[in-house]
CSV table of C-alpha atoms in Angstrom, one decimal:
chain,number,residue,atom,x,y,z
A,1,UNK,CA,-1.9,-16.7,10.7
A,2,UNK,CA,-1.4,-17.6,6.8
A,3,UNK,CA,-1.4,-14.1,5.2
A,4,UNK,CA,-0.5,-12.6,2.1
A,5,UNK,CA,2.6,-14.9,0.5
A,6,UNK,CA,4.7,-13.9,-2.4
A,7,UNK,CA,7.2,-15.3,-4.5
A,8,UNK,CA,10.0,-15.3,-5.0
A,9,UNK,CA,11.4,-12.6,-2.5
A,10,UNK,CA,14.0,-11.2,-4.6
A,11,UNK,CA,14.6,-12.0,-8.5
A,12,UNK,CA,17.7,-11.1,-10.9
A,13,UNK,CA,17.2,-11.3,-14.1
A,14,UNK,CA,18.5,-9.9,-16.9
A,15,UNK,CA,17.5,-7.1,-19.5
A,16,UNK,CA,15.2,-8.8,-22.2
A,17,UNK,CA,14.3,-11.6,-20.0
A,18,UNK,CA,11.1,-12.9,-19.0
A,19,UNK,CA,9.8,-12.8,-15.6
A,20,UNK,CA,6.7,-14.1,-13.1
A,21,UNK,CA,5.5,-13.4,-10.0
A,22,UNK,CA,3.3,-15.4,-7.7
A,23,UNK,CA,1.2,-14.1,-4.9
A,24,UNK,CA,-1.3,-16.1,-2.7
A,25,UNK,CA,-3.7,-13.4,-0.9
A,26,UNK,CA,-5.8,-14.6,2.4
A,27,UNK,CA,-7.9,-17.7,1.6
A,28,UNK,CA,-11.5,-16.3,2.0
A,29,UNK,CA,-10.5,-13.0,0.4
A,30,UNK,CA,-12.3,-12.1,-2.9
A,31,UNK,CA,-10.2,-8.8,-3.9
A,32,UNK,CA,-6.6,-9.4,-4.6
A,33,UNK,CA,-4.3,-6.3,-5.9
A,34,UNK,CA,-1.1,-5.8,-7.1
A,35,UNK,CA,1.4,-2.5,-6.7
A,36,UNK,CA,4.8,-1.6,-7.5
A,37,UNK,CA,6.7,0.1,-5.3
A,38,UNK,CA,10.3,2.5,-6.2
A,39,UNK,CA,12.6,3.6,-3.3
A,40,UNK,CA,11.1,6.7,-2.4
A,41,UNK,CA,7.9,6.4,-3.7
A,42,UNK,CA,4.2,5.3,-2.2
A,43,UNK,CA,2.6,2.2,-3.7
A,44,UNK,CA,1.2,2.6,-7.2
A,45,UNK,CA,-1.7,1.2,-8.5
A,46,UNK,CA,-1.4,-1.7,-10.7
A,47,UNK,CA,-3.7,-3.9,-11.0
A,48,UNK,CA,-6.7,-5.6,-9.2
A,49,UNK,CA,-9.2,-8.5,-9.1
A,50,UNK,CA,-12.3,-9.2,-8.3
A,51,UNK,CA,-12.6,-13.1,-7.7
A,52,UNK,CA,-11.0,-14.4,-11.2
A,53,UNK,CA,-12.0,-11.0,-13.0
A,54,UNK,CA,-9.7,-8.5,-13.6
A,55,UNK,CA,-11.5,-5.4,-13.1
A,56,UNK,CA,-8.9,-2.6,-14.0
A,57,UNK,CA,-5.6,-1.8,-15.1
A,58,UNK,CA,-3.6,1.2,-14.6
A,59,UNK,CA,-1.9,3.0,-17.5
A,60,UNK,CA,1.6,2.4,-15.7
A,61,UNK,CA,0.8,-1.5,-16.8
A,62,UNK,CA,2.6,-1.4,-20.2
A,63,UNK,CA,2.0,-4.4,-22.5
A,64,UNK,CA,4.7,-6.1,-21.6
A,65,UNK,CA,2.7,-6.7,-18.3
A,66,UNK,CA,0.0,-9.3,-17.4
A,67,UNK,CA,-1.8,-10.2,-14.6
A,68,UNK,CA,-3.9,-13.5,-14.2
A,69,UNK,CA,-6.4,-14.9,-11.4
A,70,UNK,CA,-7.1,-18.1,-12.5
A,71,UNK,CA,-9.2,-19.5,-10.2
A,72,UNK,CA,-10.2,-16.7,-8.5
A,73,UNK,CA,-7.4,-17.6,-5.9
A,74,UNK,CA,-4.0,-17.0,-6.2
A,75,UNK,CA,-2.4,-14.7,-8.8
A,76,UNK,CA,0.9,-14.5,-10.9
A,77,UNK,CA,2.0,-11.4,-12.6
A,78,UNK,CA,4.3,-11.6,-15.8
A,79,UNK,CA,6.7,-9.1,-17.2
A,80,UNK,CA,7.6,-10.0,-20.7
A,81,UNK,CA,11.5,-8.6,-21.9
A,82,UNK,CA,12.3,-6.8,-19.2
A,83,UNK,CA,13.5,-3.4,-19.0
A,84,UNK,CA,15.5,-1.6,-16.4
A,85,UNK,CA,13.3,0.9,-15.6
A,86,UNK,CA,10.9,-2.4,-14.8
A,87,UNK,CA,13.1,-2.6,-11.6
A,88,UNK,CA,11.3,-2.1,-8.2
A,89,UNK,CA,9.2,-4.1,-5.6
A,90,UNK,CA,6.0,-5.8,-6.4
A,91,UNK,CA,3.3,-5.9,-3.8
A,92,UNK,CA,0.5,-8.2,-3.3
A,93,UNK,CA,-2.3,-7.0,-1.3
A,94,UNK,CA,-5.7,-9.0,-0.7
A,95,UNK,CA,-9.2,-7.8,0.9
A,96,UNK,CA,-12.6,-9.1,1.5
A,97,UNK,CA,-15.3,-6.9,0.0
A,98,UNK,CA,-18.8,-7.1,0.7
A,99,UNK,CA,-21.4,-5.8,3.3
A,100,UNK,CA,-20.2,-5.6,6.8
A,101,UNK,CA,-16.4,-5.6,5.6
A,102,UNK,CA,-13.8,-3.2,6.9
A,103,UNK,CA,-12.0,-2.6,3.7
A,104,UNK,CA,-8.7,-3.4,5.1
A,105,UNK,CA,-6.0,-4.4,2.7
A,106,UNK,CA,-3.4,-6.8,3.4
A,107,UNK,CA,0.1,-6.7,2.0
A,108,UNK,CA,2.5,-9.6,1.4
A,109,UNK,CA,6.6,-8.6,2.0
A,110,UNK,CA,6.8,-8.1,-1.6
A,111,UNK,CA,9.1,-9.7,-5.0
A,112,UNK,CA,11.8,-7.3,-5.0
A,113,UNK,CA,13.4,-7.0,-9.2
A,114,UNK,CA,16.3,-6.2,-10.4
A,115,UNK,CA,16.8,-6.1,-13.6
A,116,UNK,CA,20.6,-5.8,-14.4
B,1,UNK,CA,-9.1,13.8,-8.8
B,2,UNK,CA,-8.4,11.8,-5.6
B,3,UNK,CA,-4.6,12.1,-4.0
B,4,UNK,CA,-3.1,12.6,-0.9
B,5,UNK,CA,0.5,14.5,-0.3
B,6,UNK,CA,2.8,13.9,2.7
B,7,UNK,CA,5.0,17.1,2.6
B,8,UNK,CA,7.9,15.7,5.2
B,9,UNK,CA,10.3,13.1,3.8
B,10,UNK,CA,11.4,12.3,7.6
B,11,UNK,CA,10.3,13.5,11.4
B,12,UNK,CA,12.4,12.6,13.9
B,13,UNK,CA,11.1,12.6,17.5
B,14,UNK,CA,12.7,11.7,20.8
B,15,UNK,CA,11.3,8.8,22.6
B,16,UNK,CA,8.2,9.3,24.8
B,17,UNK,CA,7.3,12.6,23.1
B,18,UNK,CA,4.1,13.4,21.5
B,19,UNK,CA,4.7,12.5,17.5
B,20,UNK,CA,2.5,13.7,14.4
B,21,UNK,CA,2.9,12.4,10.3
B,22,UNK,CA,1.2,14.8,7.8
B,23,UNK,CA,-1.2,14.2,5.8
B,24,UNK,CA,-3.1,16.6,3.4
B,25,UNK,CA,-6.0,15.3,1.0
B,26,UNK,CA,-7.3,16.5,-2.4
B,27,UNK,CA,-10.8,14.6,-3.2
B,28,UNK,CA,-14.0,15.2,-4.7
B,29,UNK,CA,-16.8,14.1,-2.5
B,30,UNK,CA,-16.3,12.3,0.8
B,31,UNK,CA,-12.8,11.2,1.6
B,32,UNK,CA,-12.6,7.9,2.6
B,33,UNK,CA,-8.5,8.4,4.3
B,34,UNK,CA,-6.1,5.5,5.3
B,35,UNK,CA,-2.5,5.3,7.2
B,36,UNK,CA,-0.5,2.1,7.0
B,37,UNK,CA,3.1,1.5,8.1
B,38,UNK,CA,6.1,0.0,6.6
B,39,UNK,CA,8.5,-1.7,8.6
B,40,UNK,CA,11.9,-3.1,7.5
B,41,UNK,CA,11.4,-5.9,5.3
B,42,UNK,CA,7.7,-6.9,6.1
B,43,UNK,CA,4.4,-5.4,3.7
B,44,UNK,CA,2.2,-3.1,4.6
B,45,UNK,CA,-0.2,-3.1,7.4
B,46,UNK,CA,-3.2,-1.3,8.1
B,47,UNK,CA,-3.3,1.4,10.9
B,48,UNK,CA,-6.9,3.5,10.6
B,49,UNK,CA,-8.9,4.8,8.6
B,50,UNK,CA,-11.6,7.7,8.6
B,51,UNK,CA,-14.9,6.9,6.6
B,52,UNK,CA,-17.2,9.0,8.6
B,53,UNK,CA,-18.3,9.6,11.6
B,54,UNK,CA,-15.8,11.3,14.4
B,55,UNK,CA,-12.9,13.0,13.3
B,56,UNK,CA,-10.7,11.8,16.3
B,57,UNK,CA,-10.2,8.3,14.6
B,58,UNK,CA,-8.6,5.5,17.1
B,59,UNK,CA,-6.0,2.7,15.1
B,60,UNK,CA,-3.8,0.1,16.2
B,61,UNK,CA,-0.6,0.3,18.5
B,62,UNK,CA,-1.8,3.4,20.2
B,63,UNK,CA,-1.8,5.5,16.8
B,64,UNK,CA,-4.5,7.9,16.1
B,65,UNK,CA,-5.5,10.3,13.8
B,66,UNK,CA,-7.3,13.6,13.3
B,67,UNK,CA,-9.9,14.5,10.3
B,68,UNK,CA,-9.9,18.1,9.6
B,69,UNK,CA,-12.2,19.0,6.7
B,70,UNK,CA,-11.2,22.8,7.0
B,71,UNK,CA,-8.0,22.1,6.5
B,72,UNK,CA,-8.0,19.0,4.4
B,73,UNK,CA,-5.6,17.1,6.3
B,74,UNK,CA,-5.6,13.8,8.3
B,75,UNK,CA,-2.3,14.2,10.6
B,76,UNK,CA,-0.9,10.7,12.2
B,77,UNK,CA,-0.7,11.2,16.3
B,78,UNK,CA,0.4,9.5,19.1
B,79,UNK,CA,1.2,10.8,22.5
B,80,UNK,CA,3.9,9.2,23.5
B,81,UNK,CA,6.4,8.0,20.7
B,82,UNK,CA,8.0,4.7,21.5
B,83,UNK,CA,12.0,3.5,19.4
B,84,UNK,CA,10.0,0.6,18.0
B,85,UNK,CA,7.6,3.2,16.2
B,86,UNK,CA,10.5,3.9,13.9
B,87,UNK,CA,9.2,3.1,10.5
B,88,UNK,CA,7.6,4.2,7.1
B,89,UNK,CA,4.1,5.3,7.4
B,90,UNK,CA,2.0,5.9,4.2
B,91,UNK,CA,-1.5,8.0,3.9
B,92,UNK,CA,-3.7,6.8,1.4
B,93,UNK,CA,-7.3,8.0,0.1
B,94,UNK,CA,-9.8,5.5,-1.8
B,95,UNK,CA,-10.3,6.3,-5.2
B,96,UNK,CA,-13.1,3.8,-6.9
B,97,UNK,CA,-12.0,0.1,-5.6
B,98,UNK,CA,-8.4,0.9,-4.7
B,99,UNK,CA,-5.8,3.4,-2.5
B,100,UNK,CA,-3.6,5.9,-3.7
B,101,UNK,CA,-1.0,6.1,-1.5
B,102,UNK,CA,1.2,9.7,-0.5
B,103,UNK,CA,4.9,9.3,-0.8
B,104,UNK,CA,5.7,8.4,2.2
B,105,UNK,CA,7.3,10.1,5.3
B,106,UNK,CA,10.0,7.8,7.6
B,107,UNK,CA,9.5,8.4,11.5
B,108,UNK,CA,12.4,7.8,13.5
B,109,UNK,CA,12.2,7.8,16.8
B,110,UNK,CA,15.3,8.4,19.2
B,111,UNK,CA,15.9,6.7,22.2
């Protein structure tokens, strides 16, 4: 069962740094999203793709934030200078959308930050 | 606009009694309503959802879970609540291509 992967699982980094994220969704899977997740708190939107298009982005996404599909497969997701407050999990889910579909989203184990 | 709110933090429950998670909705138009549980360390994974049809909707590992327009809620049951059922469980509504999630509530379940 090869489903949603992320990495890494946990990252350090400094204040100011730079930072990426990789997440490889469910082969066949056309929708790919990305959350961010604070002790306490529910998933909250991001981001999301459809295929290699990235379809919307949620005010929480800052500038300092971008997302890329390349290849309409798997996804990375940069933070540029890094702030504390940028501190949390990020969560990859994937779906396959389209008639017939159950519109079930699947969640890798997350890229926990910390940014010190 | 479309949210949901999950007004207990935590429910405890003893072991083989009947369990129920909150959920209240806030939507214009139809809800489309999801659960999905946490557990330690692994992502997210999908429950049930209600798109229409019956309100009694049937999910995986016995879970089940109750439309009630009237009331705009979509309560998490199960009848008999097993130790390993201890986890995080989210409710979550569609809103255009993607789920908002509540906040939360952690079941714990007592042997």
């Amino acid at each position: 069962d090869t489903g949603v992967s992320q990495n890494p699982r946990h990252k350090i980094t400094k204040r100011g740094q730079n930072v990426t994220f990789r997440c490889d969704p469910i082969s066949e899977h056309n929708r790919l999203y990305w959350y961010r997740q604070t002790l306490g708190q529910g998933p909250e939107f991001l981001t999301y793709f459809q295929n290699e298009a990235q379809l919307e982005k949620s005010r929480l996404l800052s500038d300092r934030f971008s997302a890329e599909r390349p290849k309409g497969s798997f996804s990375t997701l940069e933070i540029q200078r890094t702030e504390q407050g940028d501190s949390a999990m990020y969560l990859c889910a994937s779906s396959l959308v389209g008639p017939g579909t159950n519109e079930k989203l699947f969640f890798g184990s997350g890229t926990q930050l910390s940014v010190l | 606009a479309q949210s949901v709110a999950q007004p207990e933090d935590q429910v405890n429950v003893a072991e083989g009694n009947p369990l129920t998670v909150k959920c209240t909705y806030s939507v214009s138009g139809n809800p489309y309503l999801f659960w999905y549980v946490q557990y330690p360390n692994r992502g997210l994974q999908f429950l049930l959802k209600y798109i229409t049809g019956d309100n009694l909707v049937k999910g995986s590992y016995g879970f089940e879970a109750e439309f009630n327009k009237s009331q705009t809620s979509f309560h998490l049951k199960k009848p008999s609540a097993l130790v390993s059922d201890s986890a995080l469980y989210f409710c979550a509504v569609r809103k255009a291509d993607k789920l908002i999630f509540g906040t939360g509530t952690r079941l714990q379940v007592f042997p």
